């Protein structure tokens, strides 16, 4: 026949049926105490590791063998790769495999292309300015001179006798 036993919350000794007390804290936690001595120590908030007759002290000071091999093994989560909306899974893997040299080379090539594009735009703008300025400026100057002469002739003081 198997006897149901509890462990003392303070001393960690076995509590057999008909012995010990249960204490329910305000927050609803249950504490089992073997005797008044362990209950009093717990009420005074004394750590069980500081009292020599407790199992916690014996474990801390290596008087009891603890099972090191009985530790729980962690199950490592496997990383699952998923495709992002803009990029496929193959593209992500390809980019991860790239080394720094190829990335730098690609970045330099992209920078060169941008520079070339800007240079072409500047050249086109210069050519447009040169073409427009030489022909149009002379025409505009001639028009403004003609307009000034016409205004000077017609806008002068009326000639006549006084």
Short mmCIF file of the C-alpha atoms (twelve columns), coordinates in Angstrom:
data_MODEL
# 
_entry.id   MODEL 
# 
loop_
_atom_site.group_PDB 
_atom_site.id 
_atom_site.type_symbol 
_atom_site.label_atom_id 
_atom_site.label_alt_id 
_atom_site.label_comp_id 
_atom_site.label_asym_id 
_atom_site.label_seq_id 
_atom_site.Cartn_x 
_atom_site.Cartn_y 
_atom_site.Cartn_z 
_atom_site.pdbx_PDB_model_num 
ATOM 1   C CA . UNK A 1   0.000  0.000   0.000   1 
ATOM 2   C CA . UNK A 2   1.278  3.431   -0.993  1 
ATOM 3   C CA . UNK A 3   1.020  6.218   1.584   1 
ATOM 4   C CA . UNK A 4   0.477  9.732   0.250   1 
ATOM 5   C CA . UNK A 5   3.028  12.083  1.751   1 
ATOM 6   C CA . UNK A 6   3.610  15.809  1.297   1 
ATOM 7   C CA . UNK A 7   6.823  17.799  1.608   1 
ATOM 8   C CA . UNK A 8   7.268  20.457  4.275   1 
ATOM 9   C CA . UNK A 9   7.422  23.891  2.606   1 
ATOM 10  C CA . UNK A 10  10.276 24.969  4.910   1 
ATOM 11  C CA . UNK A 11  12.384 21.935  5.777   1 
ATOM 12  C CA . UNK A 12  11.474 19.755  2.773   1 
ATOM 13  C CA . UNK A 13  11.045 16.723  5.060   1 
ATOM 14  C CA . UNK A 14  8.253  14.221  4.383   1 
ATOM 15  C CA . UNK A 15  4.930  14.790  6.148   1 
ATOM 16  C CA . UNK A 16  3.004  11.592  6.755   1 
ATOM 17  C CA . UNK A 17  -0.797 11.442  7.157   1 
ATOM 18  C CA . UNK A 18  -2.020 12.746  10.513  1 
ATOM 19  C CA . UNK A 19  0.995  15.037  10.975  1 
ATOM 20  C CA . UNK A 20  1.763  18.633  10.060  1 
ATOM 21  C CA . UNK A 21  -0.386 21.616  9.276   1 
ATOM 22  C CA . UNK A 22  -1.600 23.378  6.163   1 
ATOM 23  C CA . UNK A 23  -1.408 27.135  5.901   1 
ATOM 24  C CA . UNK A 24  -3.284 29.103  3.237   1 
ATOM 25  C CA . UNK A 25  -1.824 32.542  2.526   1 
ATOM 26  C CA . UNK A 26  -3.939 35.574  1.593   1 
ATOM 27  C CA . UNK A 27  -3.055 35.134  -2.061  1 
ATOM 28  C CA . UNK A 28  -4.290 31.523  -1.984  1 
ATOM 29  C CA . UNK A 29  -0.949 29.680  -1.917  1 
ATOM 30  C CA . UNK A 30  -0.805 26.501  0.172   1 
ATOM 31  C CA . UNK A 31  2.068  25.833  2.570   1 
ATOM 32  C CA . UNK A 32  2.580  22.513  4.350   1 
ATOM 33  C CA . UNK A 33  4.555  22.561  7.617   1 
ATOM 34  C CA . UNK A 34  5.836  19.481  9.417   1 
ATOM 35  C CA . UNK A 35  5.831  21.051  12.901  1 
ATOM 36  C CA . UNK A 36  5.582  24.321  14.818  1 
ATOM 37  C CA . UNK A 37  9.336  24.912  14.562  1 
ATOM 38  C CA . UNK A 38  9.377  25.027  10.749  1 
ATOM 39  C CA . UNK A 39  6.159  27.087  10.748  1 
ATOM 40  C CA . UNK A 40  7.696  29.653  13.101  1 
ATOM 41  C CA . UNK A 41  10.897 29.958  11.025  1 
ATOM 42  C CA . UNK A 42  8.841  30.453  7.877   1 
ATOM 43  C CA . UNK A 43  6.643  33.074  9.567   1 
ATOM 44  C CA . UNK A 44  9.800  34.977  10.593  1 
ATOM 45  C CA . UNK A 45  10.883 34.927  6.909   1 
ATOM 46  C CA . UNK A 46  14.094 33.071  7.690   1 
ATOM 47  C CA . UNK A 47  15.610 31.288  4.714   1 
ATOM 48  C CA . UNK A 48  15.673 27.531  5.034   1 
ATOM 49  C CA . UNK A 49  19.182 27.530  3.529   1 
ATOM 50  C CA . UNK A 50  20.511 29.210  6.678   1 
ATOM 51  C CA . UNK A 51  19.208 26.516  9.080   1 
ATOM 52  C CA . UNK A 52  21.479 23.475  9.273   1 
ATOM 53  C CA . UNK A 53  18.863 20.765  9.824   1 
ATOM 54  C CA . UNK A 54  16.906 21.569  6.646   1 
ATOM 55  C CA . UNK A 55  17.316 19.748  3.361   1 
ATOM 56  C CA . UNK A 56  17.954 23.082  1.588   1 
ATOM 57  C CA . UNK A 57  21.028 23.763  3.780   1 
ATOM 58  C CA . UNK A 58  22.323 20.220  3.255   1 
ATOM 59  C CA . UNK A 59  21.889 20.548  -0.504  1 
ATOM 60  C CA . UNK A 60  23.576 23.984  -0.583  1 
ATOM 61  C CA . UNK A 61  26.577 22.742  1.408   1 
ATOM 62  C CA . UNK A 62  26.874 19.548  -0.650  1 
ATOM 63  C CA . UNK A 63  25.983 17.147  2.167   1 
ATOM 64  C CA . UNK A 64  23.352 15.510  -0.062  1 
ATOM 65  C CA . UNK A 65  23.995 14.163  -3.528  1 
ATOM 66  C CA . UNK A 66  21.787 15.865  -6.056  1 
ATOM 67  C CA . UNK A 67  20.976 14.307  -9.381  1 
ATOM 68  C CA . UNK A 68  22.829 16.377  -11.962 1 
ATOM 69  C CA . UNK A 69  21.760 14.053  -14.772 1 
ATOM 70  C CA . UNK A 70  18.099 14.501  -13.901 1 
ATOM 71  C CA . UNK A 71  18.060 18.076  -15.202 1 
ATOM 72  C CA . UNK A 72  15.428 18.780  -17.791 1 
ATOM 73  C CA . UNK A 73  16.717 18.960  -21.296 1 
ATOM 74  C CA . UNK A 74  15.637 21.860  -23.377 1 
ATOM 75  C CA . UNK A 75  14.018 21.181  -26.664 1 
ATOM 76  C CA . UNK A 76  15.468 23.662  -29.073 1 
ATOM 77  C CA . UNK A 77  13.050 25.251  -31.445 1 
ATOM 78  C CA . UNK A 78  13.959 24.851  -35.074 1 
ATOM 79  C CA . UNK A 79  14.026 28.032  -37.096 1 
ATOM 80  C CA . UNK A 80  11.499 27.987  -39.869 1 
ATOM 81  C CA . UNK A 81  12.245 30.236  -42.801 1 
ATOM 82  C CA . UNK A 82  9.354  31.788  -44.575 1 
ATOM 83  C CA . UNK A 83  9.172  33.954  -47.645 1 
ATOM 84  C CA . UNK A 84  8.447  37.647  -47.201 1 
ATOM 85  C CA . UNK A 85  5.851  39.396  -49.367 1 
ATOM 86  C CA . UNK A 86  8.412  41.088  -51.645 1 
ATOM 87  C CA . UNK A 87  11.096 38.369  -51.739 1 
ATOM 88  C CA . UNK A 88  10.911 34.627  -52.337 1 
ATOM 89  C CA . UNK A 89  12.520 32.064  -50.037 1 
ATOM 90  C CA . UNK A 90  15.201 31.205  -52.627 1 
ATOM 91  C CA . UNK A 91  16.161 34.879  -52.910 1 
ATOM 92  C CA . UNK A 92  16.531 35.155  -49.108 1 
ATOM 93  C CA . UNK A 93  18.757 32.066  -48.991 1 
ATOM 94  C CA . UNK A 94  20.863 33.353  -51.905 1 
ATOM 95  C CA . UNK A 95  21.401 36.693  -50.162 1 
ATOM 96  C CA . UNK A 96  22.413 34.963  -46.920 1 
ATOM 97  C CA . UNK A 97  25.046 32.913  -48.731 1 
ATOM 98  C CA . UNK A 98  26.629 35.981  -50.364 1 
ATOM 99  C CA . UNK A 99  29.910 37.067  -48.858 1 
ATOM 100 C CA . UNK A 100 31.046 40.637  -48.158 1 
ATOM 101 C CA . UNK A 101 33.152 40.930  -51.325 1 
ATOM 102 C CA . UNK A 102 30.229 40.314  -53.654 1 
ATOM 103 C CA . UNK A 103 27.998 42.664  -51.654 1 
ATOM 104 C CA . UNK A 104 30.620 45.417  -51.842 1 
ATOM 105 C CA . UNK A 105 31.088 44.843  -55.558 1 
ATOM 106 C CA . UNK A 106 27.346 45.081  -56.155 1 
ATOM 107 C CA . UNK A 107 27.103 48.244  -54.053 1 
ATOM 108 C CA . UNK A 108 30.000 49.859  -55.949 1 
ATOM 109 C CA . UNK A 109 28.456 48.935  -59.292 1 
ATOM 110 C CA . UNK A 110 25.113 50.424  -58.243 1 
ATOM 111 C CA . UNK A 111 26.887 53.604  -57.061 1 
ATOM 112 C CA . UNK A 112 28.734 53.852  -60.409 1 
ATOM 113 C CA . UNK A 113 25.481 53.500  -62.339 1 
ATOM 114 C CA . UNK A 114 23.853 56.243  -60.278 1 
ATOM 115 C CA . UNK A 115 26.877 58.506  -60.794 1 
ATOM 116 C CA . UNK A 116 26.807 57.899  -64.541 1 
ATOM 117 C CA . UNK A 117 23.087 58.692  -64.707 1 
ATOM 118 C CA . UNK A 118 23.561 61.945  -62.796 1 
ATOM 119 C CA . UNK A 119 26.518 62.898  -64.986 1 
ATOM 120 C CA . UNK A 120 24.449 62.314  -68.141 1 
ATOM 121 C CA . UNK A 121 21.630 64.454  -66.745 1 
ATOM 122 C CA . UNK A 122 24.052 67.288  -65.965 1 
ATOM 123 C CA . UNK A 123 25.550 67.090  -69.477 1 
ATOM 124 C CA . UNK A 124 22.103 67.144  -71.085 1 
ATOM 125 C CA . UNK A 125 21.120 70.180  -69.012 1 
ATOM 126 C CA . UNK A 126 24.350 71.993  -69.949 1 
ATOM 127 C CA . UNK A 127 23.777 71.291  -73.642 1 
ATOM 128 C CA . UNK A 128 20.211 72.547  -73.410 1 
ATOM 129 C CA . UNK A 129 21.362 75.719  -71.656 1 
ATOM 130 C CA . UNK A 130 24.100 76.353  -74.219 1 
ATOM 131 C CA . UNK A 131 21.799 75.759  -77.174 1 
ATOM 132 C CA . UNK A 132 18.990 77.843  -75.720 1 
ATOM 133 C CA . UNK A 133 21.134 80.618  -74.344 1 
ATOM 134 C CA . UNK A 134 23.196 81.412  -77.426 1 
ATOM 135 C CA . UNK A 135 20.347 81.567  -79.903 1 
ATOM 136 C CA . UNK A 136 17.582 82.797  -77.667 1 
ATOM 137 C CA . UNK A 137 19.631 85.338  -75.741 1 
ATOM 138 C CA . UNK A 138 20.689 87.101  -78.912 1 
ATOM 139 C CA . UNK A 139 17.106 87.084  -80.132 1 
ATOM 140 C CA . UNK A 140 15.837 88.342  -76.771 1 
ATOM 141 C CA . UNK A 141 18.447 91.117  -76.693 1 
ATOM 142 C CA . UNK A 142 17.456 92.220  -80.183 1 
ATOM 143 C CA . UNK A 143 13.770 92.213  -79.223 1 
ATOM 144 C CA . UNK A 144 14.365 94.189  -76.033 1 
ATOM 145 C CA . UNK A 145 16.487 96.766  -77.873 1 
ATOM 146 C CA . UNK A 146 13.820 97.153  -80.532 1 
ATOM 147 C CA . UNK A 147 11.142 97.485  -77.866 1 
ATOM 148 C CA . UNK A 148 13.192 100.093 -76.003 1 
ATOM 149 C CA . UNK A 149 13.725 102.136 -79.190 1 
ATOM 150 C CA . UNK A 150 10.055 101.965 -80.027 1 
ATOM 151 C CA . UNK A 151 9.128  103.026 -76.519 1 
ATOM 152 C CA . UNK A 152 11.638 105.857 -76.586 1 
ATOM 153 C CA . UNK A 153 10.254 107.213 -79.861 1 
ATOM 154 C CA . UNK A 154 6.618  107.055 -78.907 1 
ATOM 155 C CA . UNK A 155 6.906  107.917 -75.234 1 
ATOM 156 C CA . UNK A 156 8.867  111.141 -75.630 1 
ATOM 157 C CA . UNK A 157 7.521  114.711 -75.050 1 
ATOM 158 C CA . UNK A 158 5.149  115.919 -77.677 1 
ATOM 159 C CA . UNK A 159 6.844  118.375 -80.001 1 
ATOM 160 C CA . UNK A 160 5.040  121.479 -80.681 1 
ATOM 161 C CA . UNK A 161 4.821  125.253 -80.114 1 
ATOM 162 C CA . UNK A 162 4.474  126.744 -76.792 1 
# 
